[in-house]
XYZ file of N, CA, C and O in Angstrom:
340
model
N 0.843 -1.190 0.000
C 0.000 0.000 0.000
C 0.880 1.243 0.000
O 1.838 1.350 0.762
N 0.562 2.178 -0.841
C 1.309 3.429 -0.929
C 0.880 4.371 0.190
O -0.296 4.493 0.490
N 1.853 5.058 0.787
C 1.585 5.942 1.913
C 1.896 7.388 1.569
O 2.465 7.687 0.512
N 1.535 8.275 2.484
C 1.865 9.694 2.364
C 3.372 9.867 2.213
O 3.842 10.643 1.378
N 4.142 9.137 3.023
C 5.603 9.231 2.981
C 6.149 8.796 1.633
O 7.117 9.373 1.140
N 5.539 7.786 1.018
C 5.951 7.352 -0.316
C 5.752 8.479 -1.327
O 6.592 8.710 -2.199
N 4.634 9.173 -1.208
C 4.356 10.296 -2.102
C 5.366 11.415 -1.918
O 5.833 12.024 -2.877
N 5.711 11.679 -0.662
C 6.679 12.734 -0.363
C 8.054 12.369 -0.931
O 8.749 13.215 -1.478
N 8.434 11.101 -0.818
C 9.709 10.643 -1.384
C 9.701 10.791 -2.903
O 10.713 11.174 -3.500
N 8.575 10.480 -3.531
C 8.463 10.653 -4.980
C 8.614 12.126 -5.349
O 9.267 12.467 -6.346
N 8.058 13.016 -4.543
C 8.185 14.456 -4.789
C 9.646 14.888 -4.720
O 10.103 15.702 -5.527
N 10.404 14.340 -3.766
C 11.822 14.693 -3.651
C 12.587 14.252 -4.894
O 13.450 14.986 -5.390
N 12.268 13.081 -5.418
C 12.930 12.612 -6.638
C 12.593 13.518 -7.822
O 13.462 13.828 -8.638
N 11.353 13.944 -7.898
C 10.945 14.836 -8.980
C 11.640 16.190 -8.852
O 12.053 16.782 -9.847
N 11.786 16.677 -7.628
C 12.382 17.992 -7.400
C 13.830 18.050 -7.863
O 14.320 19.107 -8.253
N 14.514 16.916 -7.849
C 15.901 16.888 -8.313
C 15.997 17.146 -9.812
O 17.007 17.616 -10.301
N 14.954 16.836 -10.541
C 14.993 16.937 -12.005
C 14.151 18.079 -12.577
O 14.329 18.465 -13.717
N 13.220 18.610 -11.800
C 12.305 19.635 -12.294
C 12.795 21.021 -11.918
O 13.293 21.226 -10.814
N 12.596 21.965 -12.813
C 12.846 23.358 -12.449
C 11.630 23.872 -11.670
O 10.637 23.172 -11.502
N 11.725 25.097 -11.166
C 10.680 25.643 -10.305
C 9.320 25.687 -10.991
O 8.306 25.294 -10.407
N 9.289 26.130 -12.233
C 8.005 26.238 -12.948
C 7.339 24.866 -13.087
O 6.131 24.730 -12.866
N 8.116 23.844 -13.422
C 7.546 22.500 -13.576
C 7.092 21.930 -12.236
O 6.089 21.223 -12.167
N 7.830 22.236 -11.158
C 7.413 21.780 -9.832
C 6.059 22.380 -9.470
O 5.169 21.679 -8.972
N 5.905 23.682 -9.710
C 4.638 24.347 -9.401
C 3.495 23.757 -10.226
O 2.409 23.516 -9.708
N 3.744 23.537 -11.515
C 2.716 22.973 -12.386
C 2.309 21.576 -11.914
O 1.122 21.248 -11.881
N 3.290 20.762 -11.549
C 2.989 19.405 -11.093
C 2.177 19.449 -9.800
O 1.205 18.693 -9.650
N 2.555 20.316 -8.873
C 1.818 20.433 -7.610
C 0.379 20.865 -7.860
O -0.558 20.325 -7.248
N 0.182 21.821 -8.760
C -1.172 22.280 -9.083
C -1.988 21.172 -9.737
O -3.163 20.978 -9.407
N -1.365 20.434 -10.660
C -2.072 19.351 -11.350
C -2.482 18.256 -10.365
O -3.611 17.772 -10.411
N -1.588 17.887 -9.462
C -1.911 16.871 -8.461
C -3.016 17.381 -7.538
O -3.937 16.640 -7.174
N -2.942 18.657 -7.154
C -3.981 19.251 -6.309
C -5.342 19.196 -6.962
O -6.346 18.870 -6.318
N -5.398 19.507 -8.242
C -6.667 19.437 -8.981
C -7.152 17.996 -9.080
O -8.347 17.725 -8.933
N -6.237 17.070 -9.312
C -6.621 15.663 -9.414
C -7.194 15.167 -8.086
O -8.143 14.382 -8.065
N -6.622 15.637 -6.978
C -7.110 15.204 -5.667
C -8.548 15.626 -5.419
O -9.272 14.960 -4.672
N -8.968 16.724 -6.025
C -10.338 17.196 -5.826
C -11.364 16.219 -6.386
O -12.481 16.142 -5.893
N -10.968 15.476 -7.410
C -11.913 14.557 -8.044
C -11.557 13.088 -7.815
O -12.342 12.206 -8.145
N -10.398 12.833 -7.247
C -9.940 11.454 -7.036
C -10.731 10.823 -5.899
O -10.740 11.325 -4.789
N -11.349 9.705 -6.164
C -12.228 9.090 -5.176
C -11.676 7.812 -4.549
O -12.199 7.353 -3.550
N -10.623 7.248 -5.098
C -10.100 5.976 -4.600
C -9.226 6.244 -3.376
O -8.146 6.794 -3.472
N -9.723 5.871 -2.218
C -9.020 6.143 -0.957
C -7.690 5.411 -0.861
O -6.777 5.865 -0.189
N -7.573 4.277 -1.538
C -6.375 3.450 -1.428
C -5.096 4.211 -1.759
O -4.074 4.012 -1.135
N -5.146 5.084 -2.745
C -3.949 5.819 -3.168
C -4.007 7.305 -2.845
O -3.103 8.054 -3.185
N -5.049 7.739 -2.177
C -5.214 9.154 -1.896
C -4.109 9.679 -0.977
O -3.607 10.783 -1.179
N -3.693 8.896 0.024
C -2.611 9.334 0.906
C -1.320 9.568 0.129
O -0.599 10.519 0.378
N -1.039 8.672 -0.817
C 0.150 8.832 -1.657
C 0.088 10.148 -2.427
O 1.043 10.912 -2.449
N -1.057 10.399 -3.054
C -1.213 11.636 -3.826
C -1.133 12.864 -2.932
O -0.577 13.893 -3.322
N -1.661 12.778 -1.718
C -1.552 13.892 -0.773
C -0.083 14.156 -0.433
O 0.363 15.306 -0.380
N 0.676 13.096 -0.201
C 2.100 13.247 0.084
C 2.852 13.822 -1.094
O 3.737 14.677 -0.935
N 2.496 13.381 -2.282
C 3.135 13.886 -3.488
C 2.835 15.369 -3.676
O 3.733 16.174 -3.913
N 1.577 15.743 -3.514
C 1.185 17.135 -3.692
C 1.827 18.026 -2.624
O 2.355 19.085 -2.916
N 1.799 17.588 -1.376
C 2.401 18.365 -0.286
C 3.904 18.504 -0.484
O 4.473 19.574 -0.301
N 4.548 17.413 -0.866
C 5.985 17.454 -1.106
C 6.354 18.394 -2.234
O 7.287 19.197 -2.117
N 5.631 18.323 -3.337
C 5.916 19.205 -4.478
C 5.716 20.670 -4.101
O 6.537 21.519 -4.451
N 4.650 20.950 -3.382
C 4.387 22.339 -2.976
C 5.479 22.854 -2.042
O 5.979 23.972 -2.205
N 5.860 22.042 -1.078
C 6.879 22.455 -0.119
C 8.240 22.650 -0.798
O 8.949 23.630 -0.530
N 8.587 21.752 -1.688
C 9.871 21.867 -2.371
C 9.879 23.037 -3.354
O 10.917 23.679 -3.540
N 8.737 23.350 -3.956
C 8.655 24.529 -4.821
C 8.864 25.794 -3.999
O 9.593 26.711 -4.425
N 8.272 25.858 -2.805
C 8.485 27.021 -1.927
C 9.957 27.134 -1.524
O 10.521 28.224 -1.479
N 10.584 25.998 -1.260
C 11.998 25.977 -0.895
C 12.852 26.510 -2.046
O 13.740 27.334 -1.848
N 12.580 26.037 -3.260
C 13.344 26.514 -4.417
C 13.132 28.009 -4.642
O 14.065 28.726 -4.990
N 11.903 28.488 -4.443
C 11.637 29.930 -4.568
C 12.477 30.724 -3.586
O 13.028 31.768 -3.922
N 12.591 30.226 -2.354
C 13.368 30.910 -1.325
C 14.859 30.941 -1.693
O 15.531 31.955 -1.511
N 15.364 29.839 -2.211
C 16.768 29.795 -2.632
C 17.014 30.807 -3.748
O 17.996 31.553 -3.717
N 16.117 30.870 -4.706
C 16.267 31.825 -5.813
C 16.212 33.255 -5.293
O 16.997 34.115 -5.718
N 15.320 33.518 -4.348
C 15.222 34.856 -3.753
C 16.537 35.230 -3.073
O 17.053 36.334 -3.250
N 17.091 34.312 -2.307
C 18.360 34.574 -1.627
C 19.507 34.774 -2.615
O 20.365 35.643 -2.424
N 19.511 34.004 -3.688
C 20.543 34.177 -4.713
C 20.432 35.546 -5.371
O 21.447 36.200 -5.621
N 19.210 35.997 -5.628
C 19.018 37.311 -6.237
C 19.446 38.433 -5.292
O 20.033 39.429 -5.731
N 19.162 38.275 -3.999
C 19.596 39.274 -3.022
C 21.120 39.330 -2.974
O 21.712 40.418 -2.939
N 21.761 38.172 -2.955
C 23.219 38.122 -2.916
C 23.810 38.753 -4.174
O 24.783 39.514 -4.101
N 23.218 38.467 -5.313
C 23.695 39.018 -6.578
C 23.611 40.541 -6.570
O 24.515 41.233 -7.037
N 22.532 41.073 -6.001
C 22.368 42.530 -5.919
C 23.454 43.160 -5.043
O 23.794 44.331 -5.218
N 24.001 42.384 -4.112
C 25.073 42.879 -3.244
C 26.450 42.567 -3.811
O 27.466 42.806 -3.165
N 26.487 42.001 -5.009
C 27.761 41.679 -5.647
C 28.382 40.382 -5.160
O 29.584 40.166 -5.301
N 27.568 39.515 -4.610
C 28.058 38.245 -4.079
C 27.435 37.108 -4.878
O 26.239 37.127 -5.162
N 28.248 36.120 -5.217
C 27.734 34.943 -5.903
C 27.401 33.894 -4.859
O 28.258 33.486 -4.079
N 26.160 33.491 -4.816
C 25.704 32.483 -3.863
C 25.350 31.231 -4.638
O 24.425 31.218 -5.440
N 26.120 30.172 -4.396
C 25.865 28.910 -5.064
C 25.282 27.945 -4.051
O 25.817 27.772 -2.964
N 24.178 27.330 -4.416
C 23.489 26.403 -3.514
C 23.344 25.062 -4.216
O 22.830 24.981 -5.320
N 23.829 24.042 -3.563
C 23.667 22.669 -4.065
C 22.791 21.934 -3.063
O 23.146 21.800 -1.898
N 21.652 21.455 -3.539
C 20.682 20.812 -2.643
C 20.460 19.383 -3.101
O 20.254 19.130 -4.283
N 20.517 18.475 -2.156
C 20.130 17.091 -2.410
C 18.850 16.867 -1.631
O 18.781 17.195 -0.459
N 17.861 16.305 -2.262
C 16.585 16.073 -1.602
C 16.510 14.681 -0.999
O 15.470 14.228 -0.613
N 17.654 14.025 -0.904
C 17.726 12.717 -0.253
C 18.729 12.795 0.867
O 19.650 13.586 0.845
N 18.578 11.943 1.822
C 19.524 11.885 2.947
C 20.721 11.071 2.578
O 20.709 10.235 1.759
């Protein structure tokens, strides 16, 4: 049985390959699908996937904001993020 945590792990794998715009689009698409999805068996997985994608998109937005602030101050800020432990 797929769990919320499984969905969140899938979101982390997607975040490694998706840019911010694609992460946001995927989170929105999953959110819309959840509104009409009726099969409870996989709903927790989809909830984890949607929550993970949304959270990771917010994280990427924050990193980009910080990089832009650093750039405005003449500093290069390089961030390498792994979404796995």
